[in-house]
Coordinates of C-alpha atoms and ligand atoms in Angstrom, one line a residue:
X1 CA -15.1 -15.1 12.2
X2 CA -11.8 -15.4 14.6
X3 CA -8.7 -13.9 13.1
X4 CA -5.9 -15.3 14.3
X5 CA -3.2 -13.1 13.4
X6 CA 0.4 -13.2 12.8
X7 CA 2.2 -9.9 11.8
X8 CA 5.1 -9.7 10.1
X9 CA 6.9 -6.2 10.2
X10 CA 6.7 -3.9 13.1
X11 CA 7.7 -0.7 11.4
X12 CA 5.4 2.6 10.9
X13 CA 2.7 0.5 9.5
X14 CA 2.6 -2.7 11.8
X15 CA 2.5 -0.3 14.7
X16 CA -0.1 1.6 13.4
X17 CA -2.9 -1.4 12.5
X18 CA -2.0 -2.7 16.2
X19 CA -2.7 0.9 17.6
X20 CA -5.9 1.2 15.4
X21 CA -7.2 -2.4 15.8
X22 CA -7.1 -0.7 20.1
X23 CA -9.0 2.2 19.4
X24 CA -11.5 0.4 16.5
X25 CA -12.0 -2.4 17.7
X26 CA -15.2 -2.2 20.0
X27 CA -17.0 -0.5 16.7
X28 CA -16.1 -3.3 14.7
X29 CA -17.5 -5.9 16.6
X30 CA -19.7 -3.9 17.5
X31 CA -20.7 -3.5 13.7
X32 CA -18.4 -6.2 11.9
X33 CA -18.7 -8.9 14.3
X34 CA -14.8 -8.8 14.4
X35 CA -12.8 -10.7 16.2
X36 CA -9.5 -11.2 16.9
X37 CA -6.5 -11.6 18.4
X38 CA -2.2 -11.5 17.7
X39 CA -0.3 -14.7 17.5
X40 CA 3.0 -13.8 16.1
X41 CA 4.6 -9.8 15.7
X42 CA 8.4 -10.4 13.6
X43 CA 10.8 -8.1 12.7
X44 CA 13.9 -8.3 11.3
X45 CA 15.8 -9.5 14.4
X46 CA 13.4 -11.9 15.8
X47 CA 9.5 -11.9 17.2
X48 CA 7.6 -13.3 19.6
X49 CA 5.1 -16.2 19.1
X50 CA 2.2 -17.0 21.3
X51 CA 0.2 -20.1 20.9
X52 CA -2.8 -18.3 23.1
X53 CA -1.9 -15.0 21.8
X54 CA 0.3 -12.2 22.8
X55 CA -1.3 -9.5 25.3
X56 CA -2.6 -6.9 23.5
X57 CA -2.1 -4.3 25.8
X58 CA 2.0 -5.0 25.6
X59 CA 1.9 -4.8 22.3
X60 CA -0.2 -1.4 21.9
X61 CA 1.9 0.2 24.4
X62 CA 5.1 -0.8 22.6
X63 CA 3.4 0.6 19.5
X64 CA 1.8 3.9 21.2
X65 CA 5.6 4.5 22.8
X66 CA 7.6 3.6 19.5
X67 CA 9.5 1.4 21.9
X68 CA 11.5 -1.9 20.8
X69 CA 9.6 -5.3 20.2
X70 CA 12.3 -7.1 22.1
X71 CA 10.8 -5.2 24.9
X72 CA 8.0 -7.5 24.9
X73 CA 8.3 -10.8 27.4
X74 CA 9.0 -13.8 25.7
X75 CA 10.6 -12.4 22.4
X76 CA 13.2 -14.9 21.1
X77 CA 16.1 -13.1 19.2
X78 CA 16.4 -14.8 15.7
X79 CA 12.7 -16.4 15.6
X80 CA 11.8 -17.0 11.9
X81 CA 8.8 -17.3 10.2
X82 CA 8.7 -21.4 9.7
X83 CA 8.9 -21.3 13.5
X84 CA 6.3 -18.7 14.5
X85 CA 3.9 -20.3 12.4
X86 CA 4.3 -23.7 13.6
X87 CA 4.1 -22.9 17.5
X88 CA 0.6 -20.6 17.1
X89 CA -2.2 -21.3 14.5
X90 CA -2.9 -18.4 13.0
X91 CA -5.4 -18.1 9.7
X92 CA -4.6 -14.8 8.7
X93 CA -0.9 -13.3 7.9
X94 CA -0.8 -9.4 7.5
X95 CA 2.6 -8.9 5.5
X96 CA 4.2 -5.5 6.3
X97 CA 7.5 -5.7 5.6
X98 CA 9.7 -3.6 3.2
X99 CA 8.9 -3.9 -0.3
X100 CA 11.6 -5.5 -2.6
X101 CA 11.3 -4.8 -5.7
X102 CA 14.1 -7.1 -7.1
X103 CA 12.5 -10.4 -6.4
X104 CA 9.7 -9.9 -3.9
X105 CA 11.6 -11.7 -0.9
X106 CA 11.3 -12.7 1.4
X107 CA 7.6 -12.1 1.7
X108 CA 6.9 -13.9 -1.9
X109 CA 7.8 -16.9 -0.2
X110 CA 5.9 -16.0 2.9
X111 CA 2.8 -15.6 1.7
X112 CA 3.0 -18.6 -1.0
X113 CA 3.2 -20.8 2.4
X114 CA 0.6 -19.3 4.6
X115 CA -1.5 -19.5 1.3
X116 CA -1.0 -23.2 1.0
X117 CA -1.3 -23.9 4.5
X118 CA -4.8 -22.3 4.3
X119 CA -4.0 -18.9 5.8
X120 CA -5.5 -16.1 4.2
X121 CA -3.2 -12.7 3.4
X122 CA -3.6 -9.2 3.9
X123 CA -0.6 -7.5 2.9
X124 CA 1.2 -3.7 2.5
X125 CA 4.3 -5.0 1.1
X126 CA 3.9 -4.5 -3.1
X127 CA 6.9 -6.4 -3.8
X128 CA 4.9 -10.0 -3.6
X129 CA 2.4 -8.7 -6.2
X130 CA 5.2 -7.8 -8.7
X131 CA 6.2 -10.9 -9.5
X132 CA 3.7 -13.2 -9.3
X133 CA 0.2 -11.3 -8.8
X134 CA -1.5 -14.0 -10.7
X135 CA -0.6 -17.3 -9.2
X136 CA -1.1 -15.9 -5.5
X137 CA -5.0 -15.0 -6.5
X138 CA -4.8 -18.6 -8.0
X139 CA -3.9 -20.3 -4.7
X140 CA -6.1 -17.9 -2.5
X141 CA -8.8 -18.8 -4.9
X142 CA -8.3 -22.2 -4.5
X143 CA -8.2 -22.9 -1.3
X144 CA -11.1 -20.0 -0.4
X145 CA -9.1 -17.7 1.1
X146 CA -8.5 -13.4 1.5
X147 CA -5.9 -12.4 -0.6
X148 CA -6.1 -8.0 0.5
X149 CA -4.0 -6.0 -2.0
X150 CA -5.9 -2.8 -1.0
X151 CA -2.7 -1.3 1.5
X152 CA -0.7 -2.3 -1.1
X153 CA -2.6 -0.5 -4.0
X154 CA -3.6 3.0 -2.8
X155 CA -4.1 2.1 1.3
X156 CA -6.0 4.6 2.4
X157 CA -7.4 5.5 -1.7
X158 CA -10.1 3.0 -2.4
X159 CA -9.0 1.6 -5.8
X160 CA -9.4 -2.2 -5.8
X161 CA -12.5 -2.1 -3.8
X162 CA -13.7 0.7 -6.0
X163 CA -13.3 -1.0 -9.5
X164 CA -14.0 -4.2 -8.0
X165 CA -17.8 -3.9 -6.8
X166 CA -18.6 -0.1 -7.4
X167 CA -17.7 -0.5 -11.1
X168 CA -18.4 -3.9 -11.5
X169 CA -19.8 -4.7 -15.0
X170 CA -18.5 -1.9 -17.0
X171 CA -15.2 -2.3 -18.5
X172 CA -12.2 -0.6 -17.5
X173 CA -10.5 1.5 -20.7
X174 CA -8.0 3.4 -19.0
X175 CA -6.9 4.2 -15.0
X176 CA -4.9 6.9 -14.6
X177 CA -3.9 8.8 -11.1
X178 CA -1.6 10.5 -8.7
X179 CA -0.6 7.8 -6.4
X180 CA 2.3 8.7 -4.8
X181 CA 1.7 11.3 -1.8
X182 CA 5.3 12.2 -1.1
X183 CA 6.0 12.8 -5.2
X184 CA 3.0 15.2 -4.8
X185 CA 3.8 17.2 -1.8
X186 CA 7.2 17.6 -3.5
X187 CA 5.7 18.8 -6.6
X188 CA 3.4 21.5 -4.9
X189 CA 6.2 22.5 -2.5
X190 CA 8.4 23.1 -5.7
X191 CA 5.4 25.4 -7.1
X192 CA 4.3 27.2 -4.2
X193 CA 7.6 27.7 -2.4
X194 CA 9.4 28.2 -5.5
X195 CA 11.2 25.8 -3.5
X196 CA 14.4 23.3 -5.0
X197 CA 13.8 19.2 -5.5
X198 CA 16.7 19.3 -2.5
X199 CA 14.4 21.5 -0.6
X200 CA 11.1 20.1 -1.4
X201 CA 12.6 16.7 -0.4
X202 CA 14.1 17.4 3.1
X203 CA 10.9 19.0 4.1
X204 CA 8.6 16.1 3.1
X205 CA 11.6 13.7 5.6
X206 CA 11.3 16.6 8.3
X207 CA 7.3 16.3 8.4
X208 CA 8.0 12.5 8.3
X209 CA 6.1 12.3 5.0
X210 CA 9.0 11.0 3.1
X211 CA 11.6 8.4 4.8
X212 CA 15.6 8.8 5.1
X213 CA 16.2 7.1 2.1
X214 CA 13.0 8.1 0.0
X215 CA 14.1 6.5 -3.7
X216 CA 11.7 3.8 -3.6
X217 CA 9.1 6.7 -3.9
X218 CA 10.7 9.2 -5.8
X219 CA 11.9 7.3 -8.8
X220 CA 8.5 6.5 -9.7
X221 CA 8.5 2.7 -8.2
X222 CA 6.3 3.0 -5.3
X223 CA 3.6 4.5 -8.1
X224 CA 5.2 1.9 -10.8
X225 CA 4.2 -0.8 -8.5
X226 CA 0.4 0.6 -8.0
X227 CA -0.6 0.9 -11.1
X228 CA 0.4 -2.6 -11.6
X229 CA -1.6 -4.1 -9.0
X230 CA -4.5 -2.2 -9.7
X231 CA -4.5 -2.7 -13.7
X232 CA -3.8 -7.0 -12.8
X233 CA -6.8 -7.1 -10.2
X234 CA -9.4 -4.5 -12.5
X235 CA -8.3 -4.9 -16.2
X236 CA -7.0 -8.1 -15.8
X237 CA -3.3 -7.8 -17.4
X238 CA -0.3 -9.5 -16.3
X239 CA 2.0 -6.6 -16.1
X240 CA 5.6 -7.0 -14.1
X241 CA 8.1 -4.2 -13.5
X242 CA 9.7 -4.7 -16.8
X243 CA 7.0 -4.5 -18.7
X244 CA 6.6 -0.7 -17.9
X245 CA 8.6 2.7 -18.8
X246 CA 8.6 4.5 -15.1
X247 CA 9.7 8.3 -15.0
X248 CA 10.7 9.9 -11.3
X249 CA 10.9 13.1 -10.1
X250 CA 15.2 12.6 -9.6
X251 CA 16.0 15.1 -13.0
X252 CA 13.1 17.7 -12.3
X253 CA 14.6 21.1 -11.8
X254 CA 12.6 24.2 -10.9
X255 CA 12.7 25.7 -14.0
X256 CA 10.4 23.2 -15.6
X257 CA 7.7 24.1 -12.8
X258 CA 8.2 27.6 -13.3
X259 CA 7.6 27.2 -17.1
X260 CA 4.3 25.1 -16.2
X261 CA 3.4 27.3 -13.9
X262 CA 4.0 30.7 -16.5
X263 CA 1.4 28.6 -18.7
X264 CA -0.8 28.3 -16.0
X265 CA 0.2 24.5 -15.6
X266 CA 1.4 22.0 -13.2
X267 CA 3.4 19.0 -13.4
X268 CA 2.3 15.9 -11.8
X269 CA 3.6 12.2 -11.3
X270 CA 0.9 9.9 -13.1
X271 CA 0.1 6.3 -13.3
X272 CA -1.5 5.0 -15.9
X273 CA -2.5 1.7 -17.8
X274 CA -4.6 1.6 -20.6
X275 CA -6.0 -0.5 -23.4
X276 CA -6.1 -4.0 -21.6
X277 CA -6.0 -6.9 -23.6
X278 CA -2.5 -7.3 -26.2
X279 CA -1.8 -3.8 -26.8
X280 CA -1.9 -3.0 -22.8
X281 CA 0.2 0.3 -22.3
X282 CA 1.0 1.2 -19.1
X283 CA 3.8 3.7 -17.4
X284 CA 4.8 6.3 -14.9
X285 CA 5.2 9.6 -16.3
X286 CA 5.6 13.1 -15.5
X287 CA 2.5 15.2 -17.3
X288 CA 1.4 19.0 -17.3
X289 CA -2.0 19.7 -16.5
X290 CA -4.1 22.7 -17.1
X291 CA -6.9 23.6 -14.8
X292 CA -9.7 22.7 -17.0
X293 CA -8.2 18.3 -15.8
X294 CA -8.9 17.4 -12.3
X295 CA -5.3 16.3 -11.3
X296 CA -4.3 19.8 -12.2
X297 CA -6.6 20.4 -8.6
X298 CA -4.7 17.8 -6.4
X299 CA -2.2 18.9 -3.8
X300 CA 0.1 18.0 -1.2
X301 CA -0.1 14.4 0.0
X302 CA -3.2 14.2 -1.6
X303 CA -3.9 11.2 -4.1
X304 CA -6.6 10.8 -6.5
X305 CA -7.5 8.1 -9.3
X306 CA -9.7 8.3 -12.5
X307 CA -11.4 5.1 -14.0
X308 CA -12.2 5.4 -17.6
X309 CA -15.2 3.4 -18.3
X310 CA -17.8 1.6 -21.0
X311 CA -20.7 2.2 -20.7
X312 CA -21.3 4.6 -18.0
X313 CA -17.7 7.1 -18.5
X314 CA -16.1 8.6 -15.9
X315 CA -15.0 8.0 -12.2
X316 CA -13.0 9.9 -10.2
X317 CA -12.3 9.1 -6.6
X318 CA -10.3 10.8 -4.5
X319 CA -9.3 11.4 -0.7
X320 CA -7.7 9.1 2.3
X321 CA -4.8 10.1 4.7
X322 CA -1.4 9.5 3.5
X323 CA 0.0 8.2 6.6
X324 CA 0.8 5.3 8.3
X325 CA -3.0 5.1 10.2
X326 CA -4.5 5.1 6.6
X327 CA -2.1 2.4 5.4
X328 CA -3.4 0.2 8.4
X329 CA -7.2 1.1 8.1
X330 CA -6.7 -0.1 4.3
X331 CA -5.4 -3.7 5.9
X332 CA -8.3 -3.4 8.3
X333 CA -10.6 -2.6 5.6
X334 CA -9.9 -6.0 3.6
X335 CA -10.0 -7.9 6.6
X336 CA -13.6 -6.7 7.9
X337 CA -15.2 -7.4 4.3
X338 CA -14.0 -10.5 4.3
X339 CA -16.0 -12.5 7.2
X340 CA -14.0 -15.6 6.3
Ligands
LIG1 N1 4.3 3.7 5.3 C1 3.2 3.8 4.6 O1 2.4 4.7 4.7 C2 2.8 2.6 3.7 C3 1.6 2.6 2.9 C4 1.3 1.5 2.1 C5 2.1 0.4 2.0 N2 3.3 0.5 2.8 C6 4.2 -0.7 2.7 O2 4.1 -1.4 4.0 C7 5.4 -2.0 4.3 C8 5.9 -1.5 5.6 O3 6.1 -0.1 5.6 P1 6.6 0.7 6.9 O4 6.5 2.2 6.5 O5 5.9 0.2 8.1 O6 8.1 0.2 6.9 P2 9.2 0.3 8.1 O7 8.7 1.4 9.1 O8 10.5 0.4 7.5 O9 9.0 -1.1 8.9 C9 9.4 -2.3 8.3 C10 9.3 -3.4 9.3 O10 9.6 -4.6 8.7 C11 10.7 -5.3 9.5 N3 11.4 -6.2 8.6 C12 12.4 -5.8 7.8 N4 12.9 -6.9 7.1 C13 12.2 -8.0 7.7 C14 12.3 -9.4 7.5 N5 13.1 -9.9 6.6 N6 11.4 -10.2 8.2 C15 10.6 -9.6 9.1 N7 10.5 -8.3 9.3 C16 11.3 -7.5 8.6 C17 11.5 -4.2 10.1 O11 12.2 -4.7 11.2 P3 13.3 -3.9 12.0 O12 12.5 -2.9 12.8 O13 14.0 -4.9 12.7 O14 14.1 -3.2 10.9 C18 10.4 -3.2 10.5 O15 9.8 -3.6 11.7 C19 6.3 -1.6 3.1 O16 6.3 -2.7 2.2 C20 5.6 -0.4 2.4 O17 5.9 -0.3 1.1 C21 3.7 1.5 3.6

């Protein structure tokens, strides 16, 4: 299979799956029969659109140097998406633009028209998923196409791909997890340092962990918005934002880690959904953990998930780099199991 790509978003993430798709891509072919080459790159300002495709080693240098997209010959201030994808026929779309959590714009739209134009979607941007989760699988569906929540849902964590062919069969009773990297380096930072949430905070922004304005993670959203994509594509539901209770770290002082920690507890940021079918209950909460649970054991950036399952129990995965390479491997992951 060919991918002709268009990428929208050029941030940490859209930098990084150009930079990996550099140093991967021999193996892949090599191993995936991958293909594939870069039609369109927008950002907020404008892109550039290349009916034969951009050159790739622009592009990676721009990428490897940080440096500025308009950098790149034949970028066109003010280019929009209608008009990228009419000059250059791409069949893929990789969606990597900030998340909105209001309404899912402008990517909702987006991806609605690649869809229906027959162009298949791998996205990290949640907000698209929030809203209308089931109708996009219903046109992707339709017309045949990738639809790859997996950045989206975990990135580098396997959790789609885990419940979808490692657990197929058994059914899913409850998922539960630590989802959030940055909520979990704060939380062990608080513990171990004896450290403030102020503290905590403006070292996960120093180690570039967390970014300048970091609410979207620490109010419980970027977690909220996991645990709905993952309980929609494994237990089936048709959750939204509203239909869940989410709890962020904002209001946690020290003194409630210090009285976990006295009990030989800690406090973690959990997502969880449970009971699928009419009494689904699902939620973002903070929970104390003794050692005898696994989460109790998970630190830093690290994230884990736990799939409660009938007939055969318990699964527990855990693992993946928090970072903007392990967001773009979990784009590349979709595309290279998907052979088109
Ligand atoms: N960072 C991670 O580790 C991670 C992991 C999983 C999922 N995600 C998701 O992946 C997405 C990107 O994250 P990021 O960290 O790469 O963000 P980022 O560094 O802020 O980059 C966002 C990019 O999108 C561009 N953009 C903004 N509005 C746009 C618009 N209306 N049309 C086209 N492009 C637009 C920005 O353009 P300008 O440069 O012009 O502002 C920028 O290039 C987010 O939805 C995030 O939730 C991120």
């Amino acid at each position: 299979m060919r991918w002709r790509i268009g990428l929208i978003g050029f941030g940490n993430v859209g930098r990084a799956f150009i930079k990996l798709y550099k140093e991967m891509h021999s193996y892949w072919a090599e191993k995936y029969e991958l293909n594939a080459s870069f039609h369109y790159v927008l950002n907020s300002k404008g892109g550039i659109s290349k009916k034969d495709g951009i050159d790739l080693n622009a592009l990676v240098s721009i990428a490897e140097s940080n440096g500025r997209l308009d950098a790149i010959p034949g970028w066109k201030e003010g280019l929009t998406f209608n008009d990228a994808l009419e000059q250059s026929s791409t069949n893929l779309l990789v969606e990597v633009s900030p998340t909105n959590i209001m309404d899912g714009e402008p990517a909702l739209s987006r991806i609605i028209t690649a869809l229906a134009q027959g162009i298949s979607v791998a996205a990290g941007n949640k907000g698209p998923f929030l809203f209308q989760y089931k109708n996009l699988v219903e046109i992707a569906k339709k017309h045949n196409l990738l639809l790859g929540t997996g950045c989206a849902s975990g990135a580098a964590l396997p959790t789609i791909n885990f419940g979808k062919y490692s657990l197929a069969g058994s059914k899913i009773t409850r998922i539960e997890g630590i989802l959030n990297g940055v909520c979990n380096f704060i939380l062990t930072r608080m513990e171990g340092q004896s450290t403030s949430f102020d503290q905590a905070l403006h070292e996960a922004q120093a180690r570039g962990i967390a970014e300048t304005d970091p609410s979207y993670d620490i109010e419980g959203w970027d977690t909220a918005a996991k645990i709905i994509i993952i309980s929609n594509t494994l237990m089936d539901t048709d959750l939204t934002l509203k239909d869940i209770a989410v709890e962020g770290l904002r209001n946690i002082g020290p003194e409630l880690i210090f009285k976990a920690k006295q009990e030989q507890k800690r406090i973690k940021l959990i997502g969880f959904a449970e009971n699928p079918g009419e009494n689904v209950k699902a939620g973002v909460a903070l929970q104390e953990f003794d050692s005898s649970n696994v989460l109790y054991h998970v630190m830093g950036t690290r994230k884990m998930i736990i799939y409660h399952t009938e007939p055969a129990g318990q699964y527990i995965v855990e693992g993946g780099a928090s970072s903007p390479i392990g967001a773009a491997y979990a784009l590349w992951r979709d595309i290279l199991l998907n052979k088109g």
